[in-house]
mmCIF file of C-alpha atoms and ligand atoms in Angstrom:
data_model
loop_
_atom_site.group_PDB
_atom_site.id
_atom_site.type_symbol
_atom_site.label_atom_id
_atom_site.label_comp_id
_atom_site.label_asym_id
_atom_site.label_seq_id
_atom_site.Cartn_x
_atom_site.Cartn_y
_atom_site.Cartn_z
ATOM 1 C CA MET A 172 -0.371 0.251 -0.094
ATOM 2 C CA ASN A 173 1.142 3.318 -0.782
ATOM 3 C CA TYR A 174 0.110 5.308 2.583
ATOM 4 C CA THR A 175 1.911 8.525 1.276
ATOM 5 C CA ARG A 176 -1.095 8.869 -0.985
ATOM 6 C CA PHE A 177 -3.754 9.322 2.106
ATOM 7 C CA LEU A 178 -2.084 11.560 4.061
ATOM 8 C CA THR A 179 -3.050 15.323 4.804
ATOM 9 C CA ALA A 180 -0.815 18.116 4.096
ATOM 10 C CA VAL A 181 -1.026 18.752 7.982
ATOM 11 C CA SER A 182 -0.002 15.290 8.712
ATOM 12 C CA VAL A 183 3.159 15.248 6.146
ATOM 13 C CA ALA A 184 3.856 18.510 7.873
ATOM 14 C CA ARG A 185 3.860 16.855 11.145
ATOM 15 C CA LYS A 186 7.743 15.866 11.938
ATOM 16 C CA PRO A 187 8.831 14.011 15.012
ATOM 17 C CA SER A 188 9.777 15.842 18.166
ATOM 18 C CA PRO A 189 13.408 16.351 18.264
ATOM 19 C CA ILE A 190 13.676 16.086 22.145
ATOM 20 C CA ARG A 191 11.479 12.567 21.563
ATOM 21 C CA ILE A 192 14.402 11.229 18.822
ATOM 22 C CA LEU A 193 17.067 12.234 21.768
ATOM 23 C CA SER A 194 15.403 10.510 24.676
ATOM 24 C CA LYS A 195 14.183 7.468 22.562
ATOM 25 C CA PRO A 196 12.860 5.079 23.873
ATOM 26 C CA TRP A 197 12.026 7.280 27.078
ATOM 27 C CA PRO A 198 9.524 8.844 27.382
ATOM 28 C CA THR A 199 7.606 6.806 24.634
ATOM 29 C CA SER A 200 3.965 7.220 23.671
ATOM 30 C CA SER A 201 2.273 4.170 25.320
ATOM 31 C CA ILE A 202 3.550 2.455 28.036
ATOM 32 C CA PRO A 203 5.307 -0.535 26.758
ATOM 33 C CA GLU A 204 3.534 -3.289 28.613
ATOM 34 C CA LEU A 205 -0.058 -1.626 27.883
ATOM 35 C CA VAL A 206 0.941 -1.783 23.939
ATOM 36 C CA SER A 207 1.861 -5.189 24.327
ATOM 37 C CA TRP A 208 -0.789 -6.804 26.213
ATOM 38 C CA MET A 209 -3.442 -5.006 23.920
ATOM 39 C CA LYS A 210 -1.628 -6.057 21.044
ATOM 40 C CA GLU A 211 -1.867 -9.575 22.211
ATOM 41 C CA LEU A 212 -5.641 -9.205 23.131
ATOM 42 C CA GLN A 213 -5.981 -7.951 19.339
ATOM 43 C CA LYS A 214 -4.315 -10.925 17.928
ATOM 44 C CA ARG A 215 -6.685 -13.510 20.049
ATOM 45 C CA LEU A 216 -9.625 -11.472 19.116
ATOM 46 C CA HIS A 217 -9.237 -10.550 15.752
ATOM 47 C CA ASP A 218 -6.192 -12.520 14.249
ATOM 48 C CA PRO A 219 -5.066 -9.630 11.582
ATOM 49 C CA PRO A 220 -3.672 -10.956 8.591
ATOM 50 C CA THR A 221 -1.261 -7.855 9.042
ATOM 51 C CA ALA A 222 0.109 -9.050 12.350
ATOM 52 C CA GLY A 223 2.858 -10.984 10.550
ATOM 53 C CA TYR A 224 3.906 -8.109 8.016
ATOM 54 C CA SER A 225 6.566 -6.139 7.874
ATOM 55 C CA PRO A 226 6.681 -2.637 8.771
ATOM 56 C CA GLU A 227 6.324 -1.071 5.718
ATOM 57 C CA ARG A 228 3.910 -3.396 4.370
ATOM 58 C CA GLY A 229 1.405 -2.292 6.811
ATOM 59 C CA GLN A 230 2.250 -4.719 9.962
ATOM 60 C CA MET A 231 0.080 -4.103 12.567
ATOM 61 C CA GLU A 232 0.528 -1.729 15.012
ATOM 62 C CA LEU A 233 -1.208 -0.057 18.242
ATOM 63 C CA CYS A 234 -1.236 2.777 20.134
ATOM 64 C CA VAL A 235 -2.897 4.203 23.574
ATOM 65 C CA THR A 236 -5.233 7.271 23.167
ATOM 66 C CA THR A 237 -7.175 9.443 25.683
ATOM 67 C CA GLY A 238 -10.298 7.762 24.588
ATOM 68 C CA SER A 239 -11.662 6.612 21.179
ATOM 69 C CA GLN A 240 -12.673 10.084 20.393
ATOM 70 C CA GLU A 241 -9.007 11.340 20.569
ATOM 71 C CA GLY A 242 -7.990 8.451 18.406
ATOM 72 C CA LEU A 243 -11.020 9.447 15.738
ATOM 73 C CA CYS A 244 -9.829 12.996 15.684
ATOM 74 C CA LYS A 245 -6.219 12.432 15.281
ATOM 75 C CA VAL A 246 -6.827 9.987 12.383
ATOM 76 C CA PHE A 247 -9.267 12.247 10.613
ATOM 77 C CA GLU A 248 -6.416 15.012 10.805
ATOM 78 C CA MET A 249 -4.403 12.568 9.191
ATOM 79 C CA LEU A 250 -5.997 11.622 6.566
ATOM 80 C CA VAL A 251 -8.984 14.004 5.676
ATOM 81 C CA ASN A 252 -8.601 17.232 3.639
ATOM 82 C CA PRO A 253 -10.711 20.180 3.000
ATOM 83 C CA GLY A 254 -12.819 19.184 -0.033
ATOM 84 C CA ASP A 255 -12.354 15.143 0.667
ATOM 85 C CA ASN A 256 -15.173 13.253 -0.073
ATOM 86 C CA VAL A 257 -15.797 10.865 3.033
ATOM 87 C CA LEU A 258 -17.986 8.064 3.086
ATOM 88 C CA LEU A 259 -20.261 7.308 6.223
ATOM 89 C CA ASP A 260 -23.301 5.851 7.437
ATOM 90 C CA ALA A 261 -25.238 8.584 8.683
ATOM 91 C CA PRO A 262 -27.082 8.753 11.348
ATOM 92 C CA THR A 263 -23.823 8.655 13.230
ATOM 93 C CA TYR A 264 -21.932 9.479 16.389
ATOM 94 C CA SER A 265 -22.144 13.163 17.220
ATOM 95 C CA GLY A 266 -18.617 13.148 18.175
ATOM 96 C CA THR A 267 -17.398 11.848 14.822
ATOM 97 C CA LEU A 268 -19.260 14.829 13.067
ATOM 98 C CA ALA A 269 -17.666 16.987 15.760
ATOM 99 C CA ALA A 270 -14.362 15.984 14.492
ATOM 100 C CA LEU A 271 -15.011 15.561 11.018
ATOM 101 C CA GLN A 272 -17.329 18.169 9.839
ATOM 102 C CA PRO A 273 -14.994 21.168 10.680
ATOM 103 C CA LEU A 274 -12.365 20.070 8.715
ATOM 104 C CA GLY A 275 -14.503 21.122 5.557
ATOM 105 C CA CYS A 276 -14.702 17.819 4.029
ATOM 106 C CA ASN A 277 -17.806 16.466 1.590
ATOM 107 C CA ILE A 278 -19.840 13.917 3.672
ATOM 108 C CA VAL A 279 -21.264 11.252 1.608
ATOM 109 C CA ASN A 280 -24.286 9.458 3.245
ATOM 110 C CA VAL A 281 -24.270 5.089 2.427
ATOM 111 C CA PRO A 282 -27.929 4.411 2.910
ATOM 112 C CA SER A 283 -28.074 1.592 5.724
ATOM 113 C CA ASP A 284 -30.369 -0.394 7.650
ATOM 114 C CA GLN A 285 -30.528 -2.522 10.999
ATOM 115 C CA TYR A 286 -27.692 -4.753 9.396
ATOM 116 C CA GLY A 287 -25.327 -1.345 8.966
ATOM 117 C CA MET A 288 -23.904 0.141 5.890
ATOM 118 C CA ILE A 289 -25.535 -1.547 2.292
ATOM 119 C CA PRO A 290 -22.646 -2.481 0.217
ATOM 120 C CA ASP A 291 -25.223 -2.518 -2.932
ATOM 121 C CA LYS A 292 -25.819 1.435 -1.988
ATOM 122 C CA LEU A 293 -21.768 1.827 -1.727
ATOM 123 C CA GLN A 294 -21.062 0.439 -4.828
ATOM 124 C CA ASP A 295 -23.420 2.755 -7.051
ATOM 125 C CA ILE A 296 -22.373 5.682 -5.098
ATOM 126 C CA LEU A 297 -18.732 4.835 -5.974
ATOM 127 C CA ALA A 298 -19.736 4.117 -9.638
ATOM 128 C CA GLN A 299 -19.305 7.991 -9.776
ATOM 129 C CA TRP A 300 -15.465 7.893 -9.473
ATOM 130 C CA VAL A 301 -14.898 4.812 -11.884
ATOM 131 C CA PRO A 302 -12.651 6.115 -14.695
ATOM 132 C CA THR A 303 -13.913 5.692 -18.245
ATOM 133 C CA ASP A 304 -11.198 4.497 -20.662
ATOM 134 C CA THR A 305 -9.764 7.539 -21.833
ATOM 135 C CA GLN A 306 -9.844 9.335 -17.857
ATOM 136 C CA LYS A 307 -7.008 8.945 -15.242
ATOM 137 C CA PRO A 308 -7.878 7.785 -11.892
ATOM 138 C CA ASP A 309 -10.201 10.650 -10.235
ATOM 139 C CA SER A 310 -8.666 12.464 -7.569
ATOM 140 C CA THR A 311 -11.616 13.174 -5.905
ATOM 141 C CA SER A 312 -12.315 9.650 -5.047
ATOM 142 C CA PRO A 313 -13.261 8.899 -1.320
ATOM 143 C CA LYS A 314 -9.996 7.833 0.382
ATOM 144 C CA VAL A 315 -11.460 7.013 3.504
ATOM 145 C CA LEU A 316 -15.060 4.833 4.730
ATOM 146 C CA TYR A 317 -15.930 5.483 8.332
ATOM 147 C CA THR A 318 -18.477 3.038 10.011
ATOM 148 C CA ILE A 319 -19.399 1.812 13.603
ATOM 149 C CA PRO A 320 -20.251 -1.749 12.760
ATOM 150 C CA ASN A 321 -21.415 -2.945 16.347
ATOM 151 C CA GLY A 322 -24.373 -1.432 18.056
ATOM 152 C CA GLY A 323 -23.932 1.564 16.288
ATOM 153 C CA ASN A 324 -24.480 4.767 17.833
ATOM 154 C CA PRO A 325 -27.441 5.948 17.528
ATOM 155 C CA THR A 326 -29.158 3.213 15.432
ATOM 156 C CA GLY A 327 -28.111 0.117 17.569
ATOM 157 C CA ALA A 328 -27.229 -1.595 13.765
ATOM 158 C CA SER A 329 -24.989 -4.459 14.207
ATOM 159 C CA MET A 330 -23.375 -5.206 10.355
ATOM 160 C CA THR A 331 -23.253 -9.019 9.154
ATOM 161 C CA LEU A 332 -20.032 -10.393 8.373
ATOM 162 C CA GLU A 333 -21.540 -10.745 4.588
ATOM 163 C CA ARG A 334 -21.589 -7.043 3.956
ATOM 164 C CA LYS A 335 -18.360 -6.457 5.589
ATOM 165 C CA GLN A 336 -16.786 -8.687 3.445
ATOM 166 C CA LYS A 337 -18.380 -6.820 0.245
ATOM 167 C CA ILE A 338 -17.390 -3.477 1.860
ATOM 168 C CA TYR A 339 -13.680 -4.428 2.143
ATOM 169 C CA GLU A 340 -13.593 -6.013 -1.471
ATOM 170 C CA LEU A 341 -15.169 -2.560 -2.675
ATOM 171 C CA ALA A 342 -12.173 -0.722 -0.492
ATOM 172 C CA ARG A 343 -9.883 -2.891 -2.397
ATOM 173 C CA LYS A 344 -11.225 -1.953 -5.620
ATOM 174 C CA HIS A 345 -11.391 1.909 -5.255
ATOM 175 C CA ASP A 346 -8.418 1.946 -2.840
ATOM 176 C CA PHE A 347 -9.838 3.369 0.197
ATOM 177 C CA LEU A 348 -9.131 2.893 3.924
ATOM 178 C CA ILE A 349 -11.910 1.932 6.506
ATOM 179 C CA ILE A 350 -11.860 3.572 9.783
ATOM 180 C CA GLU A 351 -13.709 0.683 12.119
ATOM 181 C CA ASP A 352 -14.883 2.614 15.154
ATOM 182 C CA ASP A 353 -16.108 -0.295 17.287
ATOM 183 C CA PRO A 354 -16.330 1.182 21.069
ATOM 184 C CA TYR A 355 -19.336 -1.235 21.331
ATOM 185 C CA TYR A 356 -17.457 -4.314 20.266
ATOM 186 C CA PHE A 357 -17.177 -5.797 23.640
ATOM 187 C CA LEU A 358 -21.383 -5.161 23.755
ATOM 188 C CA GLN A 359 -22.211 -7.991 21.416
ATOM 189 C CA PHE A 360 -25.286 -9.987 23.280
ATOM 190 C CA GLN A 361 -24.373 -13.024 20.879
ATOM 191 C CA LYS A 362 -21.132 -15.053 21.005
ATOM 192 C CA PRO A 363 -19.213 -15.883 18.871
ATOM 193 C CA TRP A 364 -18.701 -11.948 18.253
ATOM 194 C CA ALA A 365 -18.505 -10.884 14.773
ATOM 195 C CA PRO A 366 -15.224 -11.007 12.686
ATOM 196 C CA THR A 367 -13.942 -7.231 12.287
ATOM 197 C CA PHE A 368 -12.998 -5.182 9.552
ATOM 198 C CA LEU A 369 -9.222 -5.637 11.067
ATOM 199 C CA SER A 370 -9.788 -9.479 10.833
ATOM 200 C CA LEU A 371 -10.516 -9.336 7.053
ATOM 201 C CA ASP A 372 -7.131 -7.029 6.391
ATOM 202 C CA VAL A 373 -5.394 -8.612 4.076
ATOM 203 C CA ASP A 374 -4.231 -5.264 2.554
ATOM 204 C CA GLY A 375 -3.263 -3.306 6.000
ATOM 205 C CA ARG A 376 -6.019 -0.720 5.455
ATOM 206 C CA VAL A 377 -8.212 -1.005 7.972
ATOM 207 C CA ILE A 378 -7.624 1.486 11.093
ATOM 208 C CA ARG A 379 -9.811 0.473 14.079
ATOM 209 C CA THR A 380 -10.575 2.514 17.206
ATOM 210 C CA ASP A 381 -11.151 0.405 20.424
ATOM 211 C CA SER A 382 -12.101 1.782 23.673
ATOM 212 C CA PHE A 383 -12.599 1.160 27.239
ATOM 213 C CA SER A 384 -14.886 3.431 28.307
ATOM 214 C CA LYS A 385 -18.119 0.947 27.965
ATOM 215 C CA ILE A 386 -16.760 -1.846 29.986
ATOM 216 C CA LEU A 387 -13.897 -0.315 32.214
ATOM 217 C CA SER A 388 -14.985 3.676 32.880
ATOM 218 C CA SER A 389 -15.630 6.343 30.790
ATOM 219 C CA GLY A 390 -13.891 8.763 32.881
ATOM 220 C CA LEU A 391 -10.532 6.800 32.770
ATOM 221 C CA ARG A 392 -10.129 7.660 28.859
ATOM 222 C CA ILE A 393 -8.472 5.135 27.582
ATOM 223 C CA GLY A 394 -8.608 4.258 24.027
ATOM 224 C CA PHE A 395 -6.717 2.195 21.316
ATOM 225 C CA VAL A 396 -5.635 2.763 17.614
ATOM 226 C CA THR A 397 -4.909 -0.471 15.741
ATOM 227 C CA GLY A 398 -3.721 -0.524 12.210
ATOM 228 C CA PRO A 399 -0.812 -0.398 9.896
ATOM 229 C CA LYS A 400 2.401 0.784 11.259
ATOM 230 C CA PRO A 401 2.967 3.809 8.820
ATOM 231 C CA LEU A 402 -0.305 5.207 9.650
ATOM 232 C CA VAL A 403 -0.181 4.308 13.455
ATOM 233 C CA ASP A 404 3.483 5.920 13.925
ATOM 234 C CA ARG A 405 1.641 9.026 12.452
ATOM 235 C CA VAL A 406 -1.176 9.060 14.899
ATOM 236 C CA VAL A 407 1.635 9.343 17.416
ATOM 237 C CA LEU A 408 3.368 11.995 15.752
ATOM 238 C CA HIS A 409 -0.519 14.077 15.911
ATOM 239 C CA ILE A 410 -0.613 13.202 19.761
ATOM 240 C CA GLN A 411 2.672 14.610 20.125
ATOM 241 C CA ALA A 412 1.943 17.692 18.972
ATOM 242 C CA SER A 413 -0.968 18.014 21.766
ATOM 243 C CA THR A 414 -1.665 15.871 24.671
ATOM 244 C CA MET A 415 2.198 14.096 24.213
ATOM 245 C CA HIS A 416 0.566 10.655 25.324
ATOM 246 C CA THR A 417 -2.332 9.793 27.959
ATOM 247 C CA SER A 418 -1.825 10.023 30.753
ATOM 248 C CA THR A 419 1.068 7.481 32.398
ATOM 249 C CA PHE A 420 -0.316 7.085 35.664
ATOM 250 C CA THR A 421 -3.709 6.020 34.044
ATOM 251 C CA GLN A 422 -2.186 3.867 31.615
ATOM 252 C CA LEU A 423 0.100 2.255 34.517
ATOM 253 C CA MET A 424 -3.692 1.469 36.618
ATOM 254 C CA VAL A 425 -4.751 -0.154 33.346
ATOM 255 C CA SER A 426 -2.305 -1.825 32.869
ATOM 256 C CA GLN A 427 -1.699 -3.646 36.197
ATOM 257 C CA LEU A 428 -5.502 -4.421 36.241
ATOM 258 C CA LEU A 429 -5.058 -6.245 32.752
ATOM 259 C CA HIS A 430 -1.845 -7.615 33.890
ATOM 260 C CA THR A 431 -3.402 -9.250 36.705
ATOM 261 C CA TRP A 432 -6.600 -10.463 35.301
ATOM 262 C CA GLY A 433 -4.987 -12.043 32.177
ATOM 263 C CA GLN A 434 -6.863 -12.503 29.070
ATOM 264 C CA ASP A 435 -9.440 -14.804 30.503
ATOM 265 C CA GLY A 436 -9.935 -12.634 33.237
ATOM 266 C CA PHE A 437 -10.285 -9.758 31.157
ATOM 267 C CA LEU A 438 -13.015 -11.708 29.164
ATOM 268 C CA LYS A 439 -14.720 -13.036 32.396
ATOM 269 C CA HIS A 440 -15.460 -9.345 33.282
ATOM 270 C CA ILE A 441 -16.350 -8.699 30.091
ATOM 271 C CA ASP A 442 -19.161 -11.152 30.311
ATOM 272 C CA GLY A 443 -20.569 -9.687 33.367
ATOM 273 C CA VAL A 444 -20.808 -6.426 31.924
ATOM 274 C CA VAL A 445 -22.444 -7.703 29.029
ATOM 275 C CA GLU A 446 -24.716 -9.608 31.363
ATOM 276 C CA PHE A 447 -25.921 -6.481 32.318
ATOM 277 C CA TYR A 448 -26.427 -4.559 29.484
ATOM 278 C CA ARG A 449 -28.172 -7.584 28.099
ATOM 279 C CA GLY A 450 -30.774 -7.355 31.017
ATOM 280 C CA GLN A 451 -31.166 -3.673 30.436
ATOM 281 C CA ARG A 452 -31.579 -4.170 26.774
ATOM 282 C CA ASN A 453 -34.863 -6.708 27.661
ATOM 283 C CA ALA A 454 -35.903 -4.074 29.958
ATOM 284 C CA MET A 455 -35.960 -1.356 27.323
ATOM 285 C CA LEU A 456 -37.631 -3.877 25.046
ATOM 286 C CA SER A 457 -40.321 -4.993 27.117
ATOM 287 C CA SER A 458 -41.133 -1.307 28.123
ATOM 288 C CA ALA A 459 -40.952 -0.390 24.614
ATOM 289 C CA ASP A 460 -43.502 -2.797 23.754
ATOM 290 C CA LYS A 461 -45.616 -2.044 26.627
ATOM 291 C CA TRP A 462 -45.750 1.255 26.279
ATOM 292 C CA LEU A 463 -44.913 1.954 22.340
ATOM 293 C CA LYS A 464 -46.209 -0.137 20.129
ATOM 294 C CA ASP A 465 -49.089 1.587 18.843
ATOM 295 C CA VAL A 466 -46.829 4.947 18.297
ATOM 296 C CA ALA A 467 -43.552 3.840 17.676
ATOM 297 C CA GLU A 468 -40.945 1.701 15.690
ATOM 298 C CA TRP A 469 -38.035 0.077 16.541
ATOM 299 C CA HIS A 470 -35.331 -3.002 15.973
ATOM 300 C CA ALA A 471 -34.345 -4.893 18.879
ATOM 301 C CA PRO A 472 -30.213 -4.087 19.019
ATOM 302 C CA ALA A 473 -27.646 -6.814 18.796
ATOM 303 C CA ALA A 474 -25.276 -4.653 20.698
ATOM 304 C CA GLY A 475 -24.492 -1.591 22.572
ATOM 305 C CA MET A 476 -27.028 0.597 24.595
ATOM 306 C CA PHE A 477 -29.064 2.041 22.303
ATOM 307 C CA LEU A 478 -32.449 1.665 20.977
ATOM 308 C CA TRP A 479 -33.104 3.931 18.017
ATOM 309 C CA ILE A 480 -36.937 4.893 18.008
ATOM 310 C CA LYS A 481 -38.996 6.531 15.413
ATOM 311 C CA LEU A 482 -42.235 7.888 16.732
ATOM 312 C CA LYS A 483 -45.193 7.734 14.420
ATOM 313 C CA GLY A 484 -46.953 11.014 13.314
ATOM 314 C CA ILE A 485 -44.065 13.236 14.391
ATOM 315 C CA LYS A 486 -42.069 14.869 11.943
ATOM 316 C CA ASP A 487 -39.306 16.115 13.992
ATOM 317 C CA THR A 488 -38.760 14.929 17.562
ATOM 318 C CA GLN A 489 -36.394 18.161 18.542
ATOM 319 C CA GLN A 490 -39.533 20.107 20.226
ATOM 320 C CA LEU A 491 -40.698 16.865 21.925
ATOM 321 C CA ILE A 492 -37.791 15.850 23.589
ATOM 322 C CA MET A 493 -35.816 19.283 24.419
ATOM 323 C CA GLU A 494 -39.088 20.745 26.028
ATOM 324 C CA LYS A 495 -41.683 18.507 26.708
ATOM 325 C CA ALA A 496 -40.126 15.256 27.654
ATOM 326 C CA LEU A 497 -37.036 17.173 29.576
ATOM 327 C CA LYS A 498 -40.319 18.822 31.394
ATOM 328 C CA LYS A 499 -41.342 15.328 32.654
ATOM 329 C CA GLU A 500 -38.013 14.288 33.376
ATOM 330 C CA VAL A 501 -37.661 11.949 30.311
ATOM 331 C CA LEU A 502 -33.970 11.935 29.259
ATOM 332 C CA LEU A 503 -33.687 11.270 25.350
ATOM 333 C CA VAL A 504 -31.713 12.435 22.058
ATOM 334 C CA PRO A 505 -33.708 13.740 19.520
ATOM 335 C CA GLY A 506 -32.180 12.041 16.235
ATOM 336 C CA GLY A 507 -31.612 15.104 14.429
ATOM 337 C CA VAL A 508 -28.037 15.593 16.152
ATOM 338 C CA PHE A 509 -27.152 12.682 14.651
ATOM 339 C CA ASN A 510 -27.522 13.500 10.810
ATOM 340 C CA ILE A 511 -25.126 15.156 8.724
ATOM 341 C CA HIS A 512 -27.710 18.062 8.494
ATOM 342 C CA SER A 513 -28.787 18.865 11.889
ATOM 343 C CA SER A 514 -31.249 21.385 11.290
ATOM 344 C CA GLU A 515 -32.960 18.542 8.631
ATOM 345 C CA PRO A 516 -36.793 17.507 10.581
ATOM 346 C CA CYS A 517 -35.984 13.703 11.909
ATOM 347 C CA PRO A 518 -38.522 11.516 13.405
ATOM 348 C CA TYR A 519 -36.472 9.224 15.976
ATOM 349 C CA VAL A 520 -35.205 9.622 19.266
ATOM 350 C CA ARG A 521 -31.953 7.928 20.828
ATOM 351 C CA ALA A 522 -32.740 5.621 24.121
ATOM 352 C CA ALA A 523 -29.928 4.814 25.978
ATOM 353 C CA PHE A 524 -30.143 1.685 28.463
ATOM 354 C CA SER A 525 -26.857 1.959 30.145
ATOM 355 C CA LEU A 526 -27.780 4.451 33.542
ATOM 356 C CA SER A 527 -31.207 4.119 34.138
ATOM 357 C CA THR A 528 -32.985 1.329 36.307
ATOM 358 C CA PRO A 529 -36.030 -0.809 34.455
ATOM 359 C CA GLN A 530 -37.924 0.876 36.525
ATOM 360 C CA GLN A 531 -36.910 4.300 35.494
ATOM 361 C CA ILE A 532 -37.264 2.648 31.945
ATOM 362 C CA ASP A 533 -40.471 1.666 32.124
ATOM 363 C CA GLU A 534 -41.953 4.800 33.688
ATOM 364 C CA ALA A 535 -40.282 7.416 31.157
ATOM 365 C CA PHE A 536 -41.927 5.078 28.074
ATOM 366 C CA LYS A 537 -44.921 5.535 30.076
ATOM 367 C CA ARG A 538 -44.829 9.278 29.833
ATOM 368 C CA LEU A 539 -43.111 9.346 26.085
ATOM 369 C CA SER A 540 -45.945 7.700 25.241
ATOM 370 C CA ALA A 541 -48.535 10.195 26.598
ATOM 371 C CA LEU A 542 -46.304 12.871 25.148
ATOM 372 C CA ILE A 543 -46.485 11.279 21.577
ATOM 373 C CA LYS A 544 -50.289 10.741 21.775
ATOM 374 C CA GLU A 545 -50.820 14.454 22.752
ATOM 375 C CA ALA A 546 -48.552 15.762 19.924
ATOM 376 C CA SER A 547 -49.417 13.616 16.983
HETATM 377 N N1 LIG B 595 -22.617 10.042 24.250
HETATM 378 C C1 LIG B 595 -18.394 7.107 21.628
HETATM 379 N N2 LIG B 595 -20.288 7.909 22.490
HETATM 380 C C2 LIG B 595 -21.719 9.086 23.604
HETATM 381 C C3 LIG B 595 -20.762 8.557 23.535
HETATM 382 C C4 LIG B 595 -20.445 10.190 25.452
HETATM 383 C C5 LIG B 595 -20.779 11.313 27.740
HETATM 384 C C6 LIG B 595 -19.826 9.446 24.568
HETATM 385 C C7 LIG B 595 -18.572 5.896 19.387
HETATM 386 O O1 LIG B 595 -15.258 7.421 25.411
HETATM 387 P P1 LIG B 595 -14.673 7.382 24.286
HETATM 388 O O2 LIG B 595 -13.758 8.572 23.681
HETATM 389 O O3 LIG B 595 -13.748 6.184 23.839
HETATM 390 O O4 LIG B 595 -15.441 7.509 22.957
HETATM 391 C C8 LIG B 595 -16.138 8.064 22.108
HETATM 392 C C9 LIG B 595 -17.129 7.431 20.811
HETATM 393 C C10 LIG B 595 -16.414 6.843 20.021
HETATM 394 N N3 LIG B 595 -16.903 6.152 19.165
HETATM 395 C C11 LIG B 595 -19.132 5.277 18.593
HETATM 396 C C12 LIG B 595 -19.197 6.246 20.521
HETATM 397 O O5 LIG B 595 -20.614 5.874 20.841
HETATM 398 C C13 LIG B 595 -18.840 7.414 22.737
HETATM 399 C C14 LIG B 595 -19.919 10.334 26.766
HETATM 400 C C15 LIG B 595 -21.938 11.828 27.492
HETATM 401 C C16 LIG B 595 -22.766 11.287 26.335
HETATM 402 C C17 LIG B 595 -22.101 10.421 25.456
HETATM 403 O O6 LIG B 595 -24.107 10.541 23.940
HETATM 404 O O7 LIG B 595 -22.943 8.701 22.610
#
């Protein structure tokens, strides 16, 4: 892979800190024992084909980030120039839009359903950049595709393996990178966990972001970027110019915990977390069935912490949620904030089944049901 072709002008201009070069390997950016533990975990979970590659060919590399949000932000800074076309399936995580939109790129929305991005639709969209016999390759063709493959935020959608395979083939054909933002990977309700884009990555074109926010603590601010070494090394350069590195104290704490647990202990902990979220999801689904059947529609999420609810007879949920529901102490997010154009009307709301008790969820949906009936 020619990684240089993907880099922004900003990224090319980022140079290693002279002080860091002098003091190599201390201080390095991520603490080595945490990196090696996480690399072993990634190998066990994803068996990435790139693990055995040479560095230049895109050998699997990993760095610690201050939450996956920092990882994403740096990856975008590295790859997205003003005017670039970026592929993603909206509605999507508002933090992604916050990081991406100010870069001045053109977001190309790929249609999706409850199984994630639809490969045939992606193929149709990409057709506009396929050069004819007489044309040179089109320099405006997208270089980057971003997706949340499990328990999507806000939709709760999880992508099937078949779709991942088709999208990966399209990435090869059209030579773009895939950013796999997967903070809900560990919150899948069924086993075996779905194979990831990283596990399909024979070329070294996948950059994966993982997070400990949903499985250890969001306040710790620990995430990971895993991908081809030439790109992950560059993410480290971007970090060196801002936060320098994630707090060593936090890294050490997490590293000690992981080493004490071992891989099996860590996965056992995850089993407990999944049990909790499965219970929460089931409670929310049964309350939705009880109160919202006639006034709303939804799909049961296979992972994550979100239920994406379409309210019947309501064109836009903004006012209903921000004014009336809040007054009734029902905290939901109006769907519009997850759209590329947030001012467009949106009949959806995002309900999180992370913090509230089943009793609170039940009471909230009872109140929501009354509000919908009043408004429609
Ligand atoms: N809401 C997230 N999402 C969120 C949210 C959040 C406070 C966070 C996707 O913690 P990190 O940096 O590892 O996670 C960032 C991140 C990246 N990618 C798809 C995410 O959903 C976290 C924090 C209050 C509300 C929040 O609503 O959705």
